[in-house]
mmCIF file of N, CA and C in Angstrom:
data_model
loop_
_atom_site.group_PDB
_atom_site.id
_atom_site.type_symbol
_atom_site.label_atom_id
_atom_site.label_comp_id
_atom_site.label_asym_id
_atom_site.label_seq_id
_atom_site.Cartn_x
_atom_site.Cartn_y
_atom_site.Cartn_z
ATOM 1 N N MET A 1 94.395 38.393 97.603
ATOM 2 C CA MET A 1 95.655 38.224 96.885
ATOM 3 C C MET A 1 96.530 39.454 97.129
ATOM 4 N N ASP A 2 97.821 39.231 97.369
ATOM 5 C CA ASP A 2 98.778 40.335 97.484
ATOM 6 C C ASP A 2 100.126 39.880 96.927
ATOM 7 N N ARG A 3 101.088 40.794 96.890
ATOM 8 C CA ARG A 3 102.397 40.505 96.290
ATOM 9 C C ARG A 3 103.122 39.383 97.040
ATOM 10 N N HIS A 4 102.972 39.354 98.353
ATOM 11 C CA HIS A 4 103.620 38.297 99.137
ATOM 12 C C HIS A 4 103.106 36.915 98.714
ATOM 13 N N GLN A 5 101.829 36.786 98.498
ATOM 14 C CA GLN A 5 101.257 35.503 98.078
ATOM 15 C C GLN A 5 101.764 35.099 96.691
ATOM 16 N N VAL A 6 101.929 36.090 95.798
ATOM 17 C CA VAL A 6 102.467 35.804 94.467
ATOM 18 C C VAL A 6 103.911 35.311 94.595
ATOM 19 N N THR A 7 104.690 35.966 95.467
ATOM 20 C CA THR A 7 106.073 35.548 95.696
ATOM 21 C C THR A 7 106.117 34.105 96.184
ATOM 22 N N GLN A 8 105.253 33.751 97.125
ATOM 23 C CA GLN A 8 105.225 32.379 97.644
ATOM 24 C C GLN A 8 104.865 31.382 96.548
ATOM 25 N N LYS A 9 103.962 31.761 95.665
ATOM 26 C CA LYS A 9 103.591 30.880 94.555
ATOM 27 C C LYS A 9 104.778 30.695 93.600
ATOM 28 N N ILE A 10 105.515 31.762 93.339
ATOM 29 C CA ILE A 10 106.692 31.679 92.473
ATOM 30 C C ILE A 10 107.740 30.760 93.089
ATOM 31 N N ILE A 11 108.001 30.911 94.379
ATOM 32 C CA ILE A 11 108.983 30.059 95.057
ATOM 33 C C ILE A 11 108.544 28.600 95.020
ATOM 34 N N SER A 12 107.271 28.359 95.263
ATOM 35 C CA SER A 12 106.758 26.974 95.216
ATOM 36 C C SER A 12 106.925 26.371 93.832
ATOM 37 N N ALA A 13 106.608 27.143 92.791
ATOM 38 C CA ALA A 13 106.755 26.647 91.419
ATOM 39 C C ALA A 13 108.223 26.411 91.078
ATOM 40 N N LYS A 14 109.101 27.282 91.546
ATOM 41 C CA LYS A 14 110.545 27.126 91.316
ATOM 42 C C LYS A 14 111.025 25.805 91.909
ATOM 43 N N VAL A 15 110.589 25.518 93.126
ATOM 44 C CA VAL A 15 110.986 24.283 93.792
ATOM 45 C C VAL A 15 110.391 23.076 93.051
ATOM 46 N N ALA A 16 109.120 23.144 92.737
ATOM 47 C CA ALA A 16 108.454 22.019 92.079
ATOM 48 C C ALA A 16 109.066 21.712 90.714
ATOM 49 N N LYS A 17 109.468 22.763 89.988
ATOM 50 C CA LYS A 17 110.041 22.586 88.650
ATOM 51 C C LYS A 17 111.562 22.441 88.684
ATOM 52 N N GLN A 18 112.144 22.463 89.887
ATOM 53 C CA GLN A 18 113.586 22.316 90.087
ATOM 54 C C GLN A 18 114.383 23.308 89.235
ATOM 55 N N LEU A 19 113.991 24.573 89.338
ATOM 56 C CA LEU A 19 114.642 25.644 88.588
ATOM 57 C C LEU A 19 115.712 26.309 89.441
ATOM 58 N N ARG A 20 116.721 26.880 88.786
ATOM 59 C CA ARG A 20 117.774 27.645 89.466
ATOM 60 C C ARG A 20 117.595 29.113 89.118
ATOM 61 N N TRP A 21 117.942 29.995 90.067
ATOM 62 C CA TRP A 21 117.805 31.437 89.837
ATOM 63 C C TRP A 21 118.586 31.861 88.596
ATOM 64 N N ALA A 22 119.806 31.364 88.439
ATOM 65 C CA ALA A 22 120.634 31.751 87.293
ATOM 66 C C ALA A 22 119.979 31.332 85.976
ATOM 67 N N ASP A 23 119.327 30.168 85.959
ATOM 68 C CA ASP A 23 118.640 29.721 84.747
ATOM 69 C C ASP A 23 117.426 30.591 84.457
ATOM 70 N N LEU A 24 116.727 30.976 85.511
ATOM 71 C CA LEU A 24 115.561 31.851 85.323
ATOM 72 C C LEU A 24 115.969 33.210 84.755
ATOM 73 N N ALA A 25 117.132 33.683 85.145
ATOM 74 C CA ALA A 25 117.601 34.994 84.672
ATOM 75 C C ALA A 25 117.704 35.034 83.150
ATOM 76 N N THR A 26 118.060 33.912 82.535
ATOM 77 C CA THR A 26 118.170 33.902 81.070
ATOM 78 C C THR A 26 116.825 34.153 80.406
ATOM 79 N N HIS A 27 115.742 33.733 81.025
ATOM 80 C CA HIS A 27 114.397 33.969 80.466
ATOM 81 C C HIS A 27 114.036 35.452 80.480
ATOM 82 N N PHE A 28 114.592 36.191 81.428
ATOM 83 C CA PHE A 28 114.265 37.614 81.562
ATOM 84 C C PHE A 28 115.341 38.520 80.963
ATOM 85 N N ALA A 29 116.447 37.924 80.495
ATOM 86 C CA ALA A 29 117.573 38.677 79.930
ATOM 87 C C ALA A 29 118.075 39.735 80.925
ATOM 88 N N GLN A 30 118.143 39.328 82.193
ATOM 89 C CA GLN A 30 118.647 40.192 83.258
ATOM 90 C C GLN A 30 119.667 39.385 84.060
ATOM 91 N N SER A 31 120.376 40.070 84.959
ATOM 92 C CA SER A 31 121.327 39.371 85.813
ATOM 93 C C SER A 31 120.590 38.433 86.763
ATOM 94 N N LYS A 32 121.308 37.430 87.262
ATOM 95 C CA LYS A 32 120.690 36.519 88.240
ATOM 96 C C LYS A 32 120.342 37.273 89.517
ATOM 97 N N GLU A 33 121.134 38.308 89.849
ATOM 98 C CA GLU A 33 120.879 39.080 91.066
ATOM 99 C C GLU A 33 119.583 39.885 90.945
ATOM 100 N N TRP A 34 119.401 40.596 89.828
ATOM 101 C CA TRP A 34 118.177 41.388 89.645
ATOM 102 C C TRP A 34 116.969 40.465 89.526
ATOM 103 N N THR A 35 117.119 39.411 88.734
ATOM 104 C CA THR A 35 115.997 38.486 88.530
ATOM 105 C C THR A 35 115.545 37.869 89.844
ATOM 106 N N THR A 36 116.487 37.443 90.668
ATOM 107 C CA THR A 36 116.144 36.854 91.960
ATOM 108 C C THR A 36 115.419 37.865 92.830
ATOM 109 N N ALA A 37 115.960 39.091 92.903
ATOM 110 C CA ALA A 37 115.307 40.143 93.695
ATOM 111 C C ALA A 37 113.890 40.399 93.191
ATOM 112 N N ALA A 38 113.724 40.434 91.886
ATOM 113 C CA ALA A 38 112.396 40.690 91.308
ATOM 114 C C ALA A 38 111.420 39.558 91.629
ATOM 115 N N LEU A 39 111.879 38.323 91.455
ATOM 116 C CA LEU A 39 110.995 37.188 91.721
ATOM 117 C C LEU A 39 110.693 37.038 93.209
ATOM 118 N N LEU A 40 111.560 37.583 94.056
ATOM 119 C CA LEU A 40 111.300 37.573 95.498
ATOM 120 C C LEU A 40 110.507 38.803 95.952
ATOM 121 N N GLY A 41 110.053 39.603 95.000
ATOM 122 C CA GLY A 41 109.143 40.701 95.321
ATOM 123 C C GLY A 41 109.796 42.029 95.628
ATOM 124 N N GLN A 42 111.059 42.228 95.253
ATOM 125 C CA GLN A 42 111.752 43.468 95.585
ATOM 126 C C GLN A 42 111.936 44.413 94.395
ATOM 127 N N MET A 43 111.555 44.006 93.211
ATOM 128 C CA MET A 43 111.673 44.836 92.009
ATOM 129 C C MET A 43 110.353 44.807 91.250
ATOM 130 N N THR A 44 110.203 45.765 90.352
ATOM 131 C CA THR A 44 108.983 45.864 89.547
ATOM 132 C C THR A 44 109.244 45.304 88.150
ATOM 133 N N PHE A 45 108.390 44.401 87.710
ATOM 134 C CA PHE A 45 108.471 43.860 86.354
ATOM 135 C C PHE A 45 107.766 44.793 85.382
ATOM 136 N N ASN A 46 108.278 44.874 84.151
ATOM 137 C CA ASN A 46 107.500 45.533 83.106
ATOM 138 C C ASN A 46 106.513 44.501 82.556
ATOM 139 N N ARG A 47 105.682 44.893 81.626
ATOM 140 C CA ARG A 47 104.631 44.004 81.112
ATOM 141 C C ARG A 47 105.217 42.734 80.484
ATOM 142 N N GLU A 48 106.258 42.907 79.677
ATOM 143 C CA GLU A 48 106.878 41.763 79.003
ATOM 144 C C GLU A 48 107.454 40.770 80.022
ATOM 145 N N GLN A 49 108.113 41.289 81.039
ATOM 146 C CA GLN A 49 108.682 40.420 82.073
ATOM 147 C C GLN A 49 107.583 39.717 82.869
ATOM 148 N N ALA A 50 106.510 40.434 83.169
ATOM 149 C CA ALA A 50 105.386 39.833 83.898
ATOM 150 C C ALA A 50 104.747 38.715 83.072
ATOM 151 N N ASP A 51 104.650 38.932 81.755
ATOM 152 C CA ASP A 51 104.098 37.887 80.879
ATOM 153 C C ASP A 51 104.975 36.638 80.898
ATOM 154 N N LYS A 52 106.302 36.821 80.882
ATOM 155 C CA LYS A 52 107.219 35.679 80.943
ATOM 156 C C LYS A 52 107.077 34.947 82.273
ATOM 157 N N ALA A 53 106.986 35.718 83.357
ATOM 158 C CA ALA A 53 106.805 35.103 84.677
ATOM 159 C C ALA A 53 105.479 34.352 84.740
ATOM 160 N N GLN A 54 104.454 34.911 84.142
ATOM 161 C CA GLN A 54 103.147 34.258 84.133
ATOM 162 C C GLN A 54 103.236 32.888 83.470
ATOM 163 N N GLN A 55 103.951 32.809 82.359
ATOM 164 C CA GLN A 55 104.108 31.530 81.664
ATOM 165 C C GLN A 55 104.978 30.561 82.458
ATOM 166 N N LEU A 56 106.099 31.050 82.983
ATOM 167 C CA LEU A 56 107.037 30.184 83.703
ATOM 168 C C LEU A 56 106.444 29.594 84.979
ATOM 169 N N PHE A 57 105.621 30.388 85.672
ATOM 170 C CA PHE A 57 105.144 29.981 86.998
ATOM 171 C C PHE A 57 103.644 29.722 87.042
ATOM 172 N N ASP A 58 103.004 29.661 85.872
ATOM 173 C CA ASP A 58 101.567 29.381 85.786
ATOM 174 C C ASP A 58 100.752 30.351 86.641
ATOM 175 N N LEU A 59 101.022 31.645 86.468
ATOM 176 C CA LEU A 59 100.328 32.667 87.242
ATOM 177 C C LEU A 59 99.036 33.093 86.553
ATOM 178 N N THR A 60 98.087 33.544 87.341
ATOM 179 C CA THR A 60 96.857 34.096 86.797
ATOM 180 C C THR A 60 97.134 35.517 86.299
ATOM 181 N N ASP A 61 96.171 36.103 85.598
ATOM 182 C CA ASP A 61 96.315 37.491 85.140
ATOM 183 C C ASP A 61 96.485 38.434 86.332
ATOM 184 N N GLU A 62 95.723 38.208 87.401
ATOM 185 C CA GLU A 62 95.840 39.062 88.587
ATOM 186 C C GLU A 62 97.234 38.938 89.214
ATOM 187 N N GLU A 63 97.731 37.714 89.307
ATOM 188 C CA GLU A 63 99.057 37.509 89.896
ATOM 189 C C GLU A 63 100.143 38.185 89.056
ATOM 190 N N ALA A 64 100.025 38.113 87.729
ATOM 191 C CA ALA A 64 100.980 38.794 86.844
ATOM 192 C C ALA A 64 100.878 40.304 87.004
ATOM 193 N N ALA A 65 99.678 40.801 87.244
ATOM 194 C CA ALA A 65 99.493 42.252 87.451
ATOM 195 C C ALA A 65 100.209 42.708 88.723
ATOM 196 N N TRP A 66 100.197 41.885 89.771
ATOM 197 C CA TRP A 66 100.887 42.231 91.021
ATOM 198 C C TRP A 66 102.384 42.417 90.789
ATOM 199 N N LEU A 67 102.953 41.691 89.833
ATOM 200 C CA LEU A 67 104.384 41.802 89.552
ATOM 201 C C LEU A 67 104.753 43.164 88.961
ATOM 202 N N GLN A 68 103.761 43.877 88.438
ATOM 203 C CA GLN A 68 103.999 45.165 87.787
ATOM 204 C C GLN A 68 103.728 46.354 88.709
ATOM 205 N N ILE A 69 103.380 46.083 89.953
ATOM 206 C CA ILE A 69 103.135 47.129 90.938
ATOM 207 C C ILE A 69 104.400 47.328 91.760
ATOM 208 N N VAL A 70 104.761 48.587 92.001
ATOM 209 C CA VAL A 70 105.969 48.875 92.775
ATOM 210 C C VAL A 70 105.825 48.246 94.158
ATOM 211 N N PRO A 71 106.763 47.383 94.537
ATOM 212 C CA PRO A 71 106.653 46.685 95.822
ATOM 213 C C PRO A 71 107.131 47.533 96.991
ATOM 214 N N TYR A 72 106.817 47.070 98.185
ATOM 215 C CA TYR A 72 107.378 47.637 99.405
ATOM 216 C C TYR A 72 108.747 46.999 99.550
ATOM 217 N N LYS A 73 109.788 47.771 99.247
ATOM 218 C CA LYS A 73 111.147 47.227 99.206
ATOM 219 C C LYS A 73 111.760 47.141 100.602
ATOM 220 N N GLY A 74 112.687 46.206 100.750
ATOM 221 C CA GLY A 74 113.394 46.067 102.016
ATOM 222 C C GLY A 74 112.532 45.517 103.131
ATOM 223 N N SER A 75 111.593 44.691 102.777
ATOM 224 C CA SER A 75 110.654 44.188 103.775
ATOM 225 C C SER A 75 111.094 42.829 104.308
ATOM 226 N N LEU A 76 111.811 42.858 105.425
ATOM 227 C CA LEU A 76 112.174 41.621 106.113
ATOM 228 C C LEU A 76 111.155 41.362 107.217
ATOM 229 N N ALA A 77 111.117 40.126 107.679
ATOM 230 C CA ALA A 77 110.136 39.750 108.694
ATOM 231 C C ALA A 77 110.381 40.419 110.044
ATOM 232 N N SER A 78 111.629 40.819 110.321
ATOM 233 C CA SER A 78 111.935 41.455 111.601
ATOM 234 C C SER A 78 112.980 42.545 111.388
ATOM 235 N N ALA A 79 113.069 43.476 112.344
ATOM 236 C CA ALA A 79 114.029 44.574 112.230
ATOM 237 C C ALA A 79 115.459 44.049 112.195
ATOM 238 N N VAL A 80 115.789 43.148 113.090
ATOM 239 C CA VAL A 80 117.091 42.484 113.067
ATOM 240 C C VAL A 80 116.840 41.102 112.472
ATOM 241 N N PRO A 81 117.425 40.812 111.312
ATOM 242 C CA PRO A 81 117.134 39.528 110.669
ATOM 243 C C PRO A 81 117.591 38.340 111.514
ATOM 244 N N THR A 82 116.830 37.277 111.453
ATOM 245 C CA THR A 82 117.169 36.082 112.219
ATOM 246 C C THR A 82 117.770 34.983 111.361
ATOM 247 N N ASP A 83 117.589 35.052 110.041
ATOM 248 C CA ASP A 83 118.229 34.073 109.163
ATOM 249 C C ASP A 83 119.740 34.268 109.261
ATOM 250 N N PRO A 84 120.509 33.203 109.512
ATOM 251 C CA PRO A 84 121.955 33.362 109.735
ATOM 252 C C PRO A 84 122.707 34.075 108.610
ATOM 253 N N LEU A 85 122.390 33.747 107.360
ATOM 254 C CA LEU A 85 123.115 34.390 106.270
ATOM 255 C C LEU A 85 122.765 35.876 106.184
ATOM 256 N N ILE A 86 121.504 36.219 106.285
ATOM 257 C CA ILE A 86 121.100 37.630 106.234
ATOM 258 C C ILE A 86 121.617 38.363 107.470
ATOM 259 N N TYR A 87 121.612 37.701 108.607
ATOM 260 C CA TYR A 87 122.133 38.324 109.817
ATOM 261 C C TYR A 87 123.607 38.690 109.653
ATOM 262 N N ARG A 88 124.387 37.847 108.975
ATOM 263 C CA ARG A 88 125.805 38.149 108.779
ATOM 264 C C ARG A 88 125.985 39.417 107.958
ATOM 265 N N TRP A 89 125.091 39.677 107.009
ATOM 266 C CA TRP A 89 125.145 40.945 106.264
ATOM 267 C C TRP A 89 124.826 42.104 107.201
ATOM 268 N N TYR A 90 123.853 41.900 108.057
ATOM 269 C CA TYR A 90 123.512 42.908 109.071
ATOM 270 C C TYR A 90 124.721 43.165 109.963
ATOM 271 N N GLU A 91 125.400 42.073 110.342
ATOM 272 C CA GLU A 91 126.591 42.180 111.171
ATOM 273 C C GLU A 91 127.711 42.926 110.430
ATOM 274 N N ILE A 92 127.907 42.646 109.157
ATOM 275 C CA ILE A 92 128.926 43.336 108.364
ATOM 276 C C ILE A 92 128.660 44.837 108.368
ATOM 277 N N VAL A 93 127.420 45.213 108.149
ATOM 278 C CA VAL A 93 127.082 46.648 108.138
ATOM 279 C C VAL A 93 127.232 47.230 109.542
ATOM 280 N N SER A 94 126.851 46.475 110.566
ATOM 281 C CA SER A 94 126.993 46.962 111.943
ATOM 282 C C SER A 94 128.457 47.197 112.306
ATOM 283 N N VAL A 95 129.333 46.295 111.895
ATOM 284 C CA VAL A 95 130.751 46.396 112.249
ATOM 285 C C VAL A 95 131.510 47.322 111.290
ATOM 286 N N TYR A 96 131.265 47.172 109.996
ATOM 287 C CA TYR A 96 132.048 47.907 109.005
ATOM 288 C C TYR A 96 131.313 49.084 108.366
ATOM 289 N N GLY A 97 130.072 49.298 108.731
ATOM 290 C CA GLY A 97 129.291 50.380 108.127
ATOM 291 C C GLY A 97 129.940 51.745 108.280
ATOM 292 N N THR A 98 130.426 52.053 109.478
ATOM 293 C CA THR A 98 131.068 53.354 109.690
ATOM 294 C C THR A 98 132.372 53.451 108.901
ATOM 295 N N THR A 99 133.076 52.334 108.758
ATOM 296 C CA THR A 99 134.306 52.321 107.957
ATOM 297 C C THR A 99 133.984 52.568 106.485
ATOM 298 N N ILE A 100 132.987 51.877 105.979
ATOM 299 C CA ILE A 100 132.565 52.063 104.585
ATOM 300 C C ILE A 100 132.160 53.516 104.364
ATOM 301 N N LYS A 101 131.378 54.062 105.286
ATOM 302 C CA LYS A 101 130.921 55.453 105.190
ATOM 303 C C LYS A 101 132.107 56.414 105.157
ATOM 304 N N GLU A 102 133.042 56.247 106.078
ATOM 305 C CA GLU A 102 134.202 57.150 106.146
ATOM 306 C C GLU A 102 135.040 57.082 104.881
ATOM 307 N N LEU A 103 135.276 55.868 104.395
ATOM 308 C CA LEU A 103 136.109 55.727 103.207
ATOM 309 C C LEU A 103 135.424 56.281 101.955
ATOM 310 N N ILE A 104 134.123 56.092 101.841
ATOM 311 C CA ILE A 104 133.382 56.673 100.707
ATOM 312 C C ILE A 104 133.414 58.191 100.798
ATOM 313 N N HIS A 105 133.175 58.747 101.982
ATOM 314 C CA HIS A 105 133.195 60.203 102.127
ATOM 315 C C HIS A 105 134.579 60.778 101.860
ATOM 316 N N GLU A 106 135.615 60.082 102.311
ATOM 317 C CA GLU A 106 136.977 60.560 102.081
ATOM 318 C C GLU A 106 137.299 60.584 100.588
ATOM 319 N N GLU A 107 136.839 59.570 99.876
ATOM 320 C CA GLU A 107 137.139 59.458 98.444
ATOM 321 C C GLU A 107 136.234 60.329 97.576
ATOM 322 N N PHE A 108 134.941 60.427 97.927
ATOM 323 C CA PHE A 108 133.967 61.084 97.054
ATOM 324 C C PHE A 108 133.407 62.385 97.605
ATOM 325 N N GLY A 109 133.434 62.551 98.915
ATOM 326 C CA GLY A 109 132.804 63.711 99.534
ATOM 327 C C GLY A 109 131.493 63.314 100.189
ATOM 328 N N ASP A 110 130.708 64.324 100.559
ATOM 329 C CA ASP A 110 129.451 64.105 101.272
ATOM 330 C C ASP A 110 128.368 63.635 100.311
ATOM 331 N N GLY A 111 127.928 62.393 100.479
ATOM 332 C CA GLY A 111 126.895 61.846 99.611
ATOM 333 C C GLY A 111 126.616 60.401 99.965
ATOM 334 N N ILE A 112 125.953 59.723 99.052
ATOM 335 C CA ILE A 112 125.565 58.329 99.279
ATOM 336 C C ILE A 112 125.878 57.482 98.053
ATOM 337 N N MET A 113 125.901 56.182 98.231
ATOM 338 C CA MET A 113 125.976 55.244 97.120
ATOM 339 C C MET A 113 124.550 54.840 96.789
ATOM 340 N N SER A 114 124.176 55.016 95.554
ATOM 341 C CA SER A 114 122.816 54.709 95.130
ATOM 342 C C SER A 114 122.531 53.212 95.175
ATOM 343 N N ALA A 115 121.347 52.875 95.628
ATOM 344 C CA ALA A 115 120.860 51.500 95.527
ATOM 345 C C ALA A 115 119.863 51.413 94.365
ATOM 346 N N ILE A 116 119.703 52.529 93.641
ATOM 347 C CA ILE A 116 118.826 52.557 92.466
ATOM 348 C C ILE A 116 119.664 52.408 91.205
ATOM 349 N N ASP A 117 120.673 53.281 91.049
ATOM 350 C CA ASP A 117 121.626 53.146 89.946
ATOM 351 C C ASP A 117 122.730 52.240 90.471
ATOM 352 N N PHE A 118 122.496 50.923 90.404
ATOM 353 C CA PHE A 118 123.225 49.957 91.205
ATOM 354 C C PHE A 118 123.334 48.637 90.461
ATOM 355 N N SER A 119 124.430 47.934 90.698
ATOM 356 C CA SER A 119 124.542 46.559 90.199
ATOM 357 C C SER A 119 125.236 45.709 91.259
ATOM 358 N N MET A 120 125.032 44.410 91.149
ATOM 359 C CA MET A 120 125.597 43.468 92.101
ATOM 360 C C MET A 120 126.002 42.219 91.332
ATOM 361 N N ASP A 121 127.098 41.603 91.752
ATOM 362 C CA ASP A 121 127.553 40.364 91.136
ATOM 363 C C ASP A 121 128.002 39.435 92.254
ATOM 364 N N ILE A 122 127.469 38.232 92.279
ATOM 365 C CA ILE A 122 127.814 37.238 93.291
ATOM 366 C C ILE A 122 128.421 36.038 92.575
ATOM 367 N N GLN A 123 129.632 35.674 93.000
ATOM 368 C CA GLN A 123 130.343 34.577 92.359
ATOM 369 C C GLN A 123 130.981 33.685 93.421
ATOM 370 N N ARG A 124 131.257 32.450 93.027
ATOM 371 C CA ARG A 124 132.027 31.522 93.865
ATOM 372 C C ARG A 124 133.499 31.726 93.523
ATOM 373 N N GLU A 125 134.321 31.840 94.563
ATOM 374 C CA GLU A 125 135.759 32.005 94.388
ATOM 375 C C GLU A 125 136.452 30.793 95.003
ATOM 376 N N ALA A 126 137.107 30.000 94.152
ATOM 377 C CA ALA A 126 137.787 28.792 94.641
ATOM 378 C C ALA A 126 138.936 29.180 95.560
ATOM 379 N N ASP A 127 139.060 28.451 96.658
ATOM 380 C CA ASP A 127 140.131 28.701 97.614
ATOM 381 C C ASP A 127 140.477 27.365 98.261
ATOM 382 N N PRO A 128 141.768 27.020 98.344
ATOM 383 C CA PRO A 128 142.145 25.727 98.930
ATOM 384 C C PRO A 128 141.715 25.572 100.385
ATOM 385 N N LYS A 129 141.496 26.668 101.085
ATOM 386 C CA LYS A 129 141.055 26.602 102.490
ATOM 387 C C LYS A 129 139.534 26.517 102.607
ATOM 388 N N GLY A 130 138.843 26.525 101.498
ATOM 389 C CA GLY A 130 137.383 26.505 101.472
ATOM 390 C C GLY A 130 136.891 27.619 100.561
ATOM 391 N N ASP A 131 135.956 27.303 99.694
ATOM 392 C CA ASP A 131 135.474 28.286 98.730
ATOM 393 C C ASP A 131 134.955 29.535 99.427
ATOM 394 N N ARG A 132 135.105 30.656 98.740
ATOM 395 C CA ARG A 132 134.721 31.960 99.276
ATOM 396 C C ARG A 132 133.574 32.528 98.458
ATOM 397 N N VAL A 133 132.819 33.392 99.087
ATOM 398 C CA VAL A 133 131.739 34.113 98.419
ATOM 399 C C VAL A 133 132.283 35.484 98.044
ATOM 400 N N GLN A 134 132.254 35.795 96.752
ATOM 401 C CA GLN A 134 132.701 37.109 96.303
ATOM 402 C C GLN A 134 131.469 37.917 95.904
ATOM 403 N N VAL A 135 131.288 39.045 96.555
ATOM 404 C CA VAL A 135 130.161 39.932 96.273
ATOM 405 C C VAL A 135 130.727 41.281 95.862
ATOM 406 N N VAL A 136 130.326 41.742 94.685
ATOM 407 C CA VAL A 136 130.738 43.056 94.210
ATOM 408 C C VAL A 136 129.480 43.919 94.119
ATOM 409 N N LEU A 137 129.486 45.021 94.856
ATOM 410 C CA LEU A 137 128.387 45.982 94.823
ATOM 411 C C LEU A 137 128.893 47.239 94.128
ATOM 412 N N SER A 138 128.138 47.767 93.203
ATOM 413 C CA SER A 138 128.552 48.967 92.480
ATOM 414 C C SER A 138 127.356 49.903 92.369
ATOM 415 N N GLY A 139 127.469 51.060 93.022
ATOM 416 C CA GLY A 139 126.379 52.037 92.972
ATOM 417 C C GLY A 139 126.906 53.405 92.608
ATOM 418 N N LYS A 140 126.107 54.154 91.888
ATOM 419 C CA LYS A 140 126.478 55.514 91.506
ATOM 420 C C LYS A 140 126.595 56.373 92.762
ATOM 421 N N PHE A 141 127.612 57.240 92.802
ATOM 422 C CA PHE A 141 127.742 58.168 93.923
ATOM 423 C C PHE A 141 126.815 59.348 93.672
ATOM 424 N N LEU A 142 126.028 59.681 94.679
ATOM 425 C CA LEU A 142 125.096 60.815 94.598
ATOM 426 C C LEU A 142 125.468 61.820 95.685
ATOM 427 N N PRO A 143 126.044 62.962 95.280
ATOM 428 C CA PRO A 143 126.443 63.954 96.283
ATOM 429 C C PRO A 143 125.239 64.707 96.838
ATOM 430 N N TYR A 144 125.330 65.064 98.105
ATOM 431 C CA TYR A 144 124.323 65.956 98.672
ATOM 432 C C TYR A 144 124.543 67.337 98.099
ATOM 433 N N LYS A 145 123.481 68.067 97.860
ATOM 434 C CA LYS A 145 123.568 69.391 97.255
ATOM 435 C C LYS A 145 123.177 70.469 98.264
ATOM 436 N N SER A 146 123.779 71.600 98.130
ATOM 437 C CA SER A 146 123.369 72.762 98.914
ATOM 438 C C SER A 146 122.237 73.444 98.188
ATOM 439 N N TYR A 147 121.291 73.936 98.943
ATOM 440 C CA TYR A 147 120.167 74.668 98.304
ATOM 441 C C TYR A 147 119.706 75.774 99.203
#
């Protein structure tokens, strides 16, 4: 048993029970973005959250324990993603990454945007030419320090 197998069991149960990520988020009192990341194995559950997941997805005690172990984050199947939607994010960073970096440095100075002190919101934006995906990423700026 490992975390990947628990993730696959959660996905299978989600499909079988016809659940939506946004609906699952209400059970955990977290955003749909965090809840989805956690259920896909990218975040660590506390005991209470693991207990809720155990009930929702009919997990064993061992499987619930795996949810409370810090996962290996950012684990995609390949270095360059092959899924079209994930690849487009890779493409956005490849094309606009240097622009994002320059604009952040110009505005804030030498540092990074945290992916730890971070939030994300994904919404549908109606548009007569075809609906748009609106993604808002918000991370704390962390300056590099001299030492």
